[in-house]
């Protein structure tokens, strides 16, 4: 078995408390290993990383890169795709379009080009899981996984109404096994179902009634969170709160946090859920991040990712159907709405974030406030909710804003003046270190997801490694890695692609009560348009898979 040595790099490995220490990394069989005790052993290849910054491969825990919603978004933006320079075919790379929603091939190449080696799609309806696996098989360079939508699932809501928590737990366990998914996602609990039932339907509070089921969003949150914890899933329930994007929604977000007391919870794209003000009076629109961040800082059961907005053209794609309609009405732009039978919804709207827009500028500032006000970087992960807030290609720009207060101030000075009164961003002096950047882009998302071999550089870790040339311009540093390794294979060298690999799919397969299967089958036979036996995905229908273990003792 061949040996690769990364020699004398400056290592940033927060999982093991290594903060800028010169050290060698030995690699064999796709994993990082201990240095050979026999000093006469010579590596087959040496990468001289002297003077370079070495981190684990990046982990994007919340993005949208697969499934039918992504294809629908591509179709809605032909001009965007034509304007963007395509990814050219080479002897190694296949061609692909870029734009706000890159093609499958280009998505993998572009992530790797930034030093990212793992990405999770955050919203796959169970019925669309087979499609998502097919797109994953077409997305090179990355290990991938997805979260299954369950917050508006009819079977889940019916069993919550019937006070059958064991059936909820069994169903979610079966669902993950059937779809080969990784975790459970809740989107606008109850609101999507109300949207599908009546014109302009939604929920406004956690105690509104979900049409037809006589339960509340609060019941869905707690019921699903309990089932996820009892199944021992490595990642907590992944929550897209109610009232996304609406002025005044911070109070709903705070109530959601309180509803999770005693349970694990990850609140995603938290920037979009942190607004004060009156929905009918835009002049009152303001940030409420300080209060929400204080709650997160004092409650260790909660983690967040940001959903940073950056200025430019992109597209909103979400499992929150009523939000899609709201954005269509606000922007006047074209709109797509999807209804996944008994499982979920979808809304897609192109959007352009503008510096001159007070609302867009406030969203930009709110995201940065979250990064700077959460005390513990292990509790917050970098995301743009790609492509909702911006493309993942904006990550180097965000890193530069976090590491350089002067750069933040320069942008802030270009924005509408009242942003300074509506946010506290201008008062924040904090600047991230390379160690903290390694946490929020690698170590923390891997830990939040429960990925034991990702996000660190200790023995046994997957040899997913990114090597950067230090640069005072942090954006330039992080957008042009010197080397990117995936499972010990050199993908990027001196900015050029050297190899293309398929990567693996990460899933969970929790134990569940098989005695619930007759109930689930009966539900299918009476309500679904497909047969129960055709729903589960067989082993020969997806690429190589790694099954992550559940939490022992759960």
CSV table of N, CA, C and O in Angstrom, one decimal, residues 4 63 110 167 179 227 318 532:
chain,number,residue,atom,x,y,z
A,4,UNK,N,2.0,8.3,1.4
A,4,UNK,CA,2.1,9.8,1.0
A,4,UNK,C,2.4,10.5,2.3
A,4,UNK,O,1.8,10.3,3.3
A,63,UNK,N,-26.6,22.7,2.0
A,63,UNK,CA,-26.6,23.3,0.7
A,63,UNK,C,-27.7,22.6,-0.1
A,63,UNK,O,-28.3,21.7,0.3
A,110,UNK,N,-16.1,22.7,-8.6
A,110,UNK,CA,-16.0,24.0,-8.0
A,110,UNK,C,-15.8,23.9,-6.5
A,110,UNK,O,-15.1,24.6,-5.9
A,167,UNK,N,-44.7,4.9,16.8
A,167,UNK,CA,-44.8,4.8,15.4
A,167,UNK,C,-44.1,5.9,14.6
A,167,UNK,O,-43.6,5.7,13.5
A,179,UNK,N,-34.8,5.4,2.1
A,179,UNK,CA,-34.3,6.4,1.2
A,179,UNK,C,-32.8,6.5,1.1
A,179,UNK,O,-32.2,7.1,0.2
A,227,UNK,N,-38.1,11.7,18.5
A,227,UNK,CA,-37.8,10.5,17.7
A,227,UNK,C,-36.4,10.4,17.2
A,227,UNK,O,-35.7,9.4,17.2
A,318,UNK,N,-36.5,26.3,-1.9
A,318,UNK,CA,-36.8,25.9,-0.6
A,318,UNK,C,-38.0,24.9,-0.5
A,318,UNK,O,-38.8,24.9,-1.4
A,532,UNK,N,-46.0,0.3,-2.2
A,532,UNK,CA,-45.0,0.3,-1.0
A,532,UNK,C,-43.7,-0.4,-1.4
A,532,UNK,O,-42.6,0.1,-1.1
